[in-house]
Amino acid sequence: MQGTVDISRIFTSNSTSILGFFQQAGLGYYIPLYQREYSWDTENIDQLLEDILNGLENIVDENADVGRQTSPDQQIHFMGTIILVTEKEPIKNIKPLDQRALPTRVDNVIDGQQRLSTIALLSCQLYKEIYELQQRLSDTDSSKDAKEAAQTYLENLKDLFSVDIKRGSPQRKPVIIRASVDQWTLDGNDDNYKSPVSSYLASFIRAINTNEAPNFPPVRGRSLVQRNLKKMSEFLSSEKTSLPSGPKVLKAIDAGKITELELWSYPREALLNRIRQIEDNTNSLSDEDRHLSKLVRLFAVCDYLLNRCCFTVIKPESDVRAFDMFQSLNATGTPLTAYETFKPLVVNYVESSGASFQNSNSDRHLKSVDDLLSSETKASAKSKITNDFLTAFALAQSGFKLSKQFSTQRRWLCNSYENKCRSDSGKEEFLQHMGELAIYWREVVQFEPSKKSYVLESLPVQDQDKKVSTVCLLYLRDANHRMALTVLSRFYSKVLHERDSNENILGSVQEFISALKVTTAFYTIWRSSLSNSGLDDVYRDLLAKEICWEKGNERLTAKFLSEYFQGKLAERGIGNRVDWLNKAKSFLRYDESKVVCKFSLFVTAEDTIPDPDCPGLMKEGLPGSTPEYLTPEKWNSPELSTIEHIAPQKNQSSNDLSQWDDSLYEDDNYQRIGNLTLLPVDVNSSLSNKGWIEKFIYYQHLSQKDPDRLAELTSQAQERGINLSDQAIKLLTNSSHNSHILPIVELGSEKAWDKELVEKRSERICSILWERLYSWLSVS
């Protein structure tokens, strides 16, 4: 037929791995002048790193459901579409130009420069971490194997951040540069690269182009690129990272989830055996073993990034076609979320049965979700709330650990609705659960004290319960303890059911309050004596095996929750007062969890009085012996907003009035709960690194109600040679009376605030904390 358009001539497309994309000989990428500057921020970097982490977990984690439900070929991560146009006249269009340094081919980046630039930066950090670990290994057979495998990765990683033009010094040049500000140069210095990304790549290439140990460019500074590099470096090197360990990668090899050929080209028995020994001796690892385990972990990261992450590359024949395609792919400038692609499926299903979706129950349920997600207008914020919501919903619905990857989220939503919910009523219940979670999210998770006083303000609840439940919620939220909030959503669903039907609403509300207090007590008891490790698994198992929507409501009671949590505490050796106290009195520290310390100080400040037998310590008082502390007003009050180290964090002064017990600074004892109190932020800043006598005078002012007595205290301070400035006096007189300071003041200025007292105070605070929290945890 005459006039038929040959589409294949207009553009070509193909899919390729990251390594395949970058490993094209002599190819450099050029960002045209009209493109925006590098702008990926912390949220984008966090998402990229989390995608890598989730992908690895799906492969190596024996409990990862997504991994079990997909074949190895599906265990890839699609990183989007890259639109490129080959530069046909590089000598004319590449500016500034050193013709001698032009790569063999130059592709203009129409769409995808943020991703390409970020991957180049990440590959530099991978190179650095692998190189440094490689250099620390000995010459044993297993270490030689690891060194050789590392060298292969180093050579491959070079191709992700540099292009080898086979001439010049150095022969490798930054793989991506920006028009107008960067210039590929044959022998020139790195000043020819002025954009933040290309400048760093040039410095990195220069560092490794030496026969000596490379002096890698430092990762510091406040620029966007430097902040992103720091985030990447911490992700790859931190001991606290969630990346799978060497032994965990080994298990994946043994289970056939990943092959040795993928990780290091051919079988390496010596290296495998060494990793098995690491697995068997996790409590007593040598430096060599630690380096090997970290190196194998980085091999897994590299393999996933280079070989399992991929692009679809579209190459239009002209810039005009490229822009048409770019605009059609980014018509709104805001990427669709998994939920937005799921909702049309629901509409289609409802209307295919002959019903109208509008004003249907399904529509009503999804409107609650729409109201929640549409509250955010910025793309990044909308993506975050959608990810958080869907992650929580998957847990509440089936106990499923849903990643933040778009494809995984969409697959789970569609599979759950279409296949798991086979009846019309089942599908409607699924949407009802989703809608109820959205209502809980708006009413509880997003509760704003500035808009209403209490989270349960409109429900039939006693004032005291309203206050305490609101503080518990604010505490869990400030601690970013989303898993606990997801568990509590199941209890709130009963409130919503009975609020709509107006039946037994009081009982369901009291059950929710009990569950909230049980969860708050459990979390605090755990985190005051143990790290976060394993905590999320407790909640996930609870939902998956006992109380998710798919398991029903039979065990959805505060009593069962109490028994379950008490059992988990017992398993971790902190199920009774004695065992917990032995750990908590030294573990409950500012540097472990500021929010847990703040909550513990609040709990133990209310209805406690000075102990006359032990100056400096408090003891249980009668109900009403102090003002209330567990109120949302107090929790958010500037009067109690900061945690004060009584012995300061830095013992710097040589002034006799500022001397502190040196033993408080051994093992960072000054961080323990016994050395902490609550102060107004301005007073805390004013106290800074002052000595005990000066701080004692400040505390006296804070604990004093009588204005005449305040004047006397100021005179006494002057007699001691301490002159309070007008500003300091104003700060103190404007501060409210704080009864929790009274026990500290009872110590007196002549006695020392030392390690022994801090230890006693830590134990006393923990003892009172246990008694009060355990009464919450125990539900009859």
XYZ file of N, CA and C in Angstrom, residues 459-570:
336
model
N -15.678 10.391 70.697
C -16.180 9.085 71.112
C -16.453 9.063 72.621
N -17.325 8.155 73.070
C -17.682 8.105 74.501
C -16.560 7.532 75.358
N -15.627 8.386 75.728
C -14.445 7.968 76.474
C -14.216 8.938 77.620
N -13.782 8.440 78.766
C -13.459 9.305 79.896
C -12.258 10.191 79.551
N -12.228 11.380 80.147
C -11.172 12.336 79.831
C -9.781 11.757 80.042
N -9.591 11.022 81.138
C -8.275 10.467 81.428
C -7.830 9.508 80.323
N -8.758 8.674 79.852
C -8.421 7.750 78.758
C -8.128 8.506 77.471
N -8.854 9.592 77.231
C -8.593 10.398 76.045
C -7.181 10.969 76.074
N -6.786 11.464 77.238
C -5.460 12.067 77.363
C -4.349 11.034 77.172
N -4.452 9.926 77.923
C -3.388 8.922 77.876
C -3.298 8.286 76.487
N -4.450 7.966 75.878
C -4.430 7.334 74.556
C -3.830 8.273 73.512
N -4.093 9.564 73.634
C -3.532 10.519 72.687
C -2.026 10.613 72.844
N -1.533 10.622 74.084
C -0.082 10.655 74.308
C 0.569 9.384 73.750
N -0.057 8.235 73.965
C 0.490 6.975 73.435
C 0.601 7.039 71.921
N -0.447 7.543 71.281
C -0.422 7.653 69.827
C 0.682 8.600 69.367
N 0.770 9.775 69.982
C 1.802 10.746 69.595
C 3.196 10.172 69.794
N 3.367 9.422 70.871
C 4.651 8.779 71.164
C 5.016 7.768 70.082
N 4.101 6.861 69.749
C 4.382 5.850 68.727
C 4.643 6.515 67.376
N 3.918 7.573 67.115
C 4.117 8.281 65.846
C 5.465 8.999 65.828
N 5.825 9.664 66.932
C 7.124 10.336 66.993
C 8.272 9.344 66.885
N 8.031 8.122 67.370
C 9.049 7.071 67.273
C 9.081 6.440 65.881
N 8.199 6.913 64.991
C 8.093 6.378 63.632
C 7.831 4.872 63.653
N 6.989 4.465 64.598
C 6.732 3.033 64.794
C 5.492 2.619 64.010
N 5.649 2.576 62.685
C 4.513 2.346 61.798
C 3.927 0.943 61.935
N 4.759 -0.035 62.255
C 4.238 -1.402 62.388
C 3.206 -1.478 63.504
N 3.490 -0.820 64.612
C 2.534 -0.822 65.725
C 1.239 -0.127 65.321
N 1.361 0.971 64.594
C 0.164 1.677 64.147
C -0.661 0.825 63.190
N 0.002 -0.028 62.411
C -0.725 -0.936 61.520
C -1.492 -1.977 62.323
N -0.878 -2.537 63.350
C -1.572 -3.491 64.217
C -2.820 -2.841 64.820
N -2.683 -1.626 65.292
C -3.793 -0.943 65.948
C -4.932 -0.621 64.978
N -4.618 -0.546 63.691
C -5.684 -0.290 62.715
C -6.738 -1.387 62.736
N -6.331 -2.598 63.052
C -7.293 -3.704 63.106
C -8.280 -3.511 64.258
N -7.808 -2.987 65.364
C -8.700 -2.732 66.501
C -9.605 -1.534 66.216
N -9.086 -0.554 65.501
C -9.903 0.617 65.179
C -11.001 0.263 64.184
N -10.768 -0.776 63.382
C -11.813 -1.189 62.434
C -13.078 -1.603 63.169
N -12.935 -2.170 64.367
C -14.112 -2.544 65.161
C -14.827 -1.292 65.661
N -14.056 -0.260 65.981
C -14.661 1.019 66.371
C -15.483 1.576 65.218
N -14.917 1.521 64.006
C -15.613 2.060 62.841
C -16.884 1.272 62.543
N -16.809 -0.040 62.656
C -17.982 -0.876 62.403
C -19.116 -0.501 63.357
N -18.762 -0.381 64.642
C -19.807 -0.156 65.640
C -20.212 1.307 65.743
N -19.332 2.184 65.261
C -19.723 3.594 65.189
C -20.781 3.772 64.107
N -20.632 3.049 63.020
C -21.618 3.138 61.936
C -22.949 2.510 62.341
N -22.872 1.389 63.075
C -24.107 0.699 63.462
C -24.648 1.189 64.803
N -23.798 1.962 65.537
C -24.179 2.515 66.846
C -24.443 1.422 67.883
N -23.785 0.270 67.713
C -23.946 -0.836 68.664
C -22.622 -1.074 69.392
N -22.715 -1.232 70.712
C -21.547 -1.594 71.523
C -20.336 -0.705 71.249
N -20.579 0.565 70.939
C -19.479 1.461 70.615
C -18.548 1.644 71.798
N -19.093 1.700 73.011
C -18.256 1.889 74.198
C -17.286 0.731 74.369
N -17.781 -0.489 74.161
C -16.913 -1.660 74.313
C -15.783 -1.672 73.305
N -16.072 -1.338 72.051
C -15.031 -1.367 71.024
C -14.004 -0.258 71.245
N -14.464 0.899 71.738
C -13.529 1.993 72.015
C -12.599 1.622 73.167
N -13.155 1.042 74.225
C -12.322 0.623 75.352
C -11.332 -0.459 74.935
N -11.766 -1.328 74.030
C -10.863 -2.375 73.523
C -9.712 -1.749 72.743
N -10.016 -0.727 71.947
C -8.965 -0.040 71.205
C -7.987 0.643 72.156
N -8.517 1.311 73.187
C -7.634 1.989 74.149
C -6.738 0.971 74.848
N -7.315 -0.168 75.243
C -6.512 -1.210 75.896
C -5.427 -1.723 74.959
N -5.786 -1.960 73.694
C -4.798 -2.442 72.720
C -3.697 -1.409 72.507
N -4.082 -0.125 72.495
C -3.100 0.945 72.334
C -2.132 0.975 73.512
N -2.645 0.844 74.719
C -1.778 0.857 75.900
C -0.915 -0.402 75.965
N -1.481 -1.551 75.592
C -0.706 -2.797 75.552
C 0.453 -2.648 74.569
N 0.157 -2.137 73.381
C 1.188 -1.992 72.349
C 2.250 -0.987 72.763
N 1.819 0.115 73.372
C 2.765 1.129 73.843
C 3.685 0.546 74.912
N 3.113 -0.204 75.852
C 3.909 -0.817 76.915
C 4.885 -1.833 76.336
N 4.397 -2.671 75.416
C 5.271 -3.681 74.802
C 6.439 -3.025 74.084
N 6.149 -2.023 73.259
C 7.205 -1.363 72.505
C 8.235 -0.724 73.437
N 7.758 -0.073 74.486
C 8.671 0.614 75.399
C 9.522 -0.380 76.179
N 8.909 -1.461 76.654
C 9.667 -2.487 77.388
C 10.738 -3.093 76.484
N 10.366 -3.360 75.233
C 11.343 -3.928 74.283
C 12.466 -2.943 74.001
N 12.104 -1.715 73.594
C 13.134 -0.776 73.148
C 13.948 -0.170 74.279
N 13.489 -0.284 75.502
C 14.281 0.210 76.628
C 15.328 -0.805 77.061
N 15.277 -2.008 76.470
C 16.245 -3.038 76.857
C 16.862 -3.766 75.671
N 16.300 -3.591 74.464
C 16.790 -4.281 73.278
C 16.809 -3.320 72.090
N 17.553 -3.690 71.054
C 17.557 -2.901 69.823
C 16.288 -3.192 69.019
N 16.152 -2.544 67.886
C 14.998 -2.758 67.009
C 15.005 -4.120 66.329
N 16.150 -4.781 66.306
C 16.296 -6.028 65.559
C 15.254 -7.061 65.978
N 14.519 -7.552 65.000
C 13.517 -8.580 65.258
C 12.154 -8.053 65.655
N 12.057 -6.754 65.938
C 10.798 -6.202 66.432
C 9.706 -6.221 65.357
N 10.062 -5.813 64.140
C 9.062 -5.813 63.075
C 8.550 -7.214 62.782
N 9.417 -8.213 62.928
C 8.985 -9.600 62.684
C 7.907 -10.023 63.672
N 7.976 -9.501 64.901
C 6.951 -9.830 65.905
C 5.588 -9.351 65.433
N 5.529 -8.114 64.959
C 4.262 -7.565 64.483
C 3.797 -8.270 63.207
N 4.747 -8.536 62.315
C 4.379 -9.156 61.041
C 3.810 -10.554 61.263
N 4.448 -11.319 62.153
C 3.930 -12.660 62.458
C 2.566 -12.588 63.126
N 2.389 -11.601 64.005
C 1.096 -11.421 64.676
C -0.006 -11.199 63.645
N 0.248 -10.333 62.689
C -0.759 -10.048 61.677
C -0.968 -11.234 60.748
N 0.131 -11.785 60.245
C 0.025 -12.852 59.245
C -0.628 -14.109 59.808
N -0.330 -14.436 61.056
C -0.769 -15.722 61.609
C -1.988 -15.631 62.518
N -2.302 -14.418 62.991
C -3.337 -14.332 64.024
C -4.463 -13.345 63.731
N -4.157 -12.089 63.380
C -5.214 -11.070 63.436
C -5.390 -10.252 62.163
N -4.764 -10.639 61.039
C -5.019 -9.892 59.812
C -6.473 -10.117 59.387
N -6.945 -9.342 58.432
C -8.330 -9.468 57.979
C -8.632 -10.875 57.494
N -7.684 -11.482 56.806
C -7.933 -12.821 56.267
C -8.080 -13.869 57.359
N -7.518 -13.611 58.551
C -7.652 -14.548 59.673
C -8.913 -14.292 60.484
N -9.569 -13.164 60.263
C -10.802 -12.862 60.977
C -10.566 -12.190 62.311
N -11.645 -12.057 63.084
C -11.606 -11.274 64.329
C -11.591 -12.125 65.592
N -11.474 -13.440 65.461
C -11.585 -14.303 66.639
C -10.567 -13.939 67.709
N -9.360 -13.631 67.294
C -8.307 -13.302 68.255
C -8.010 -11.813 68.324
N -8.893 -11.026 67.747
C -8.687 -9.576 67.742
C -9.214 -8.984 69.047
N -8.494 -9.302 70.145
C -8.853 -8.794 71.464
C -7.599 -8.281 72.147
N -7.798 -7.319 73.048
C -6.659 -6.790 73.807
C -6.045 -7.869 74.685
N -6.871 -8.789 75.170
C -6.368 -9.876 76.026
C -5.412 -10.777 75.242
N -5.816 -11.158 74.010
C -4.920 -11.992 73.205
C -3.651 -11.226 72.860
N -3.797 -9.939 72.509
C -2.637 -9.117 72.185
C -1.671 -9.070 73.365
N -2.210 -8.917 74.567
C -1.390 -8.885 75.778
C -0.624 -10.186 75.960
N -1.324 -11.304 75.818
C -0.682 -12.610 75.995
C 0.393 -12.842 74.934
N 0.091 -12.437 73.706
C 1.047 -12.622 72.613
C 2.328 -11.816 72.868
N 2.161 -10.542 73.225
C 3.329 -9.693 73.462
C 4.115 -10.151 74.690
N 3.421 -10.568 75.753
C 4.138 -11.050 76.929
C 4.962 -12.289 76.595
N 4.416 -13.134 75.726
C 5.170 -14.314 75.303
C 6.416 -13.936 74.533
N 6.318 -12.941 73.674
C 7.479 -12.508 72.888
C 8.550 -11.869 73.772
N 8.119 -11.130 74.804
C 9.091 -10.555 75.736
C 9.811 -11.657 76.499
N 9.067 -12.681 76.889
C 9.674 -13.801 77.611
C 10.692 -14.519 76.722
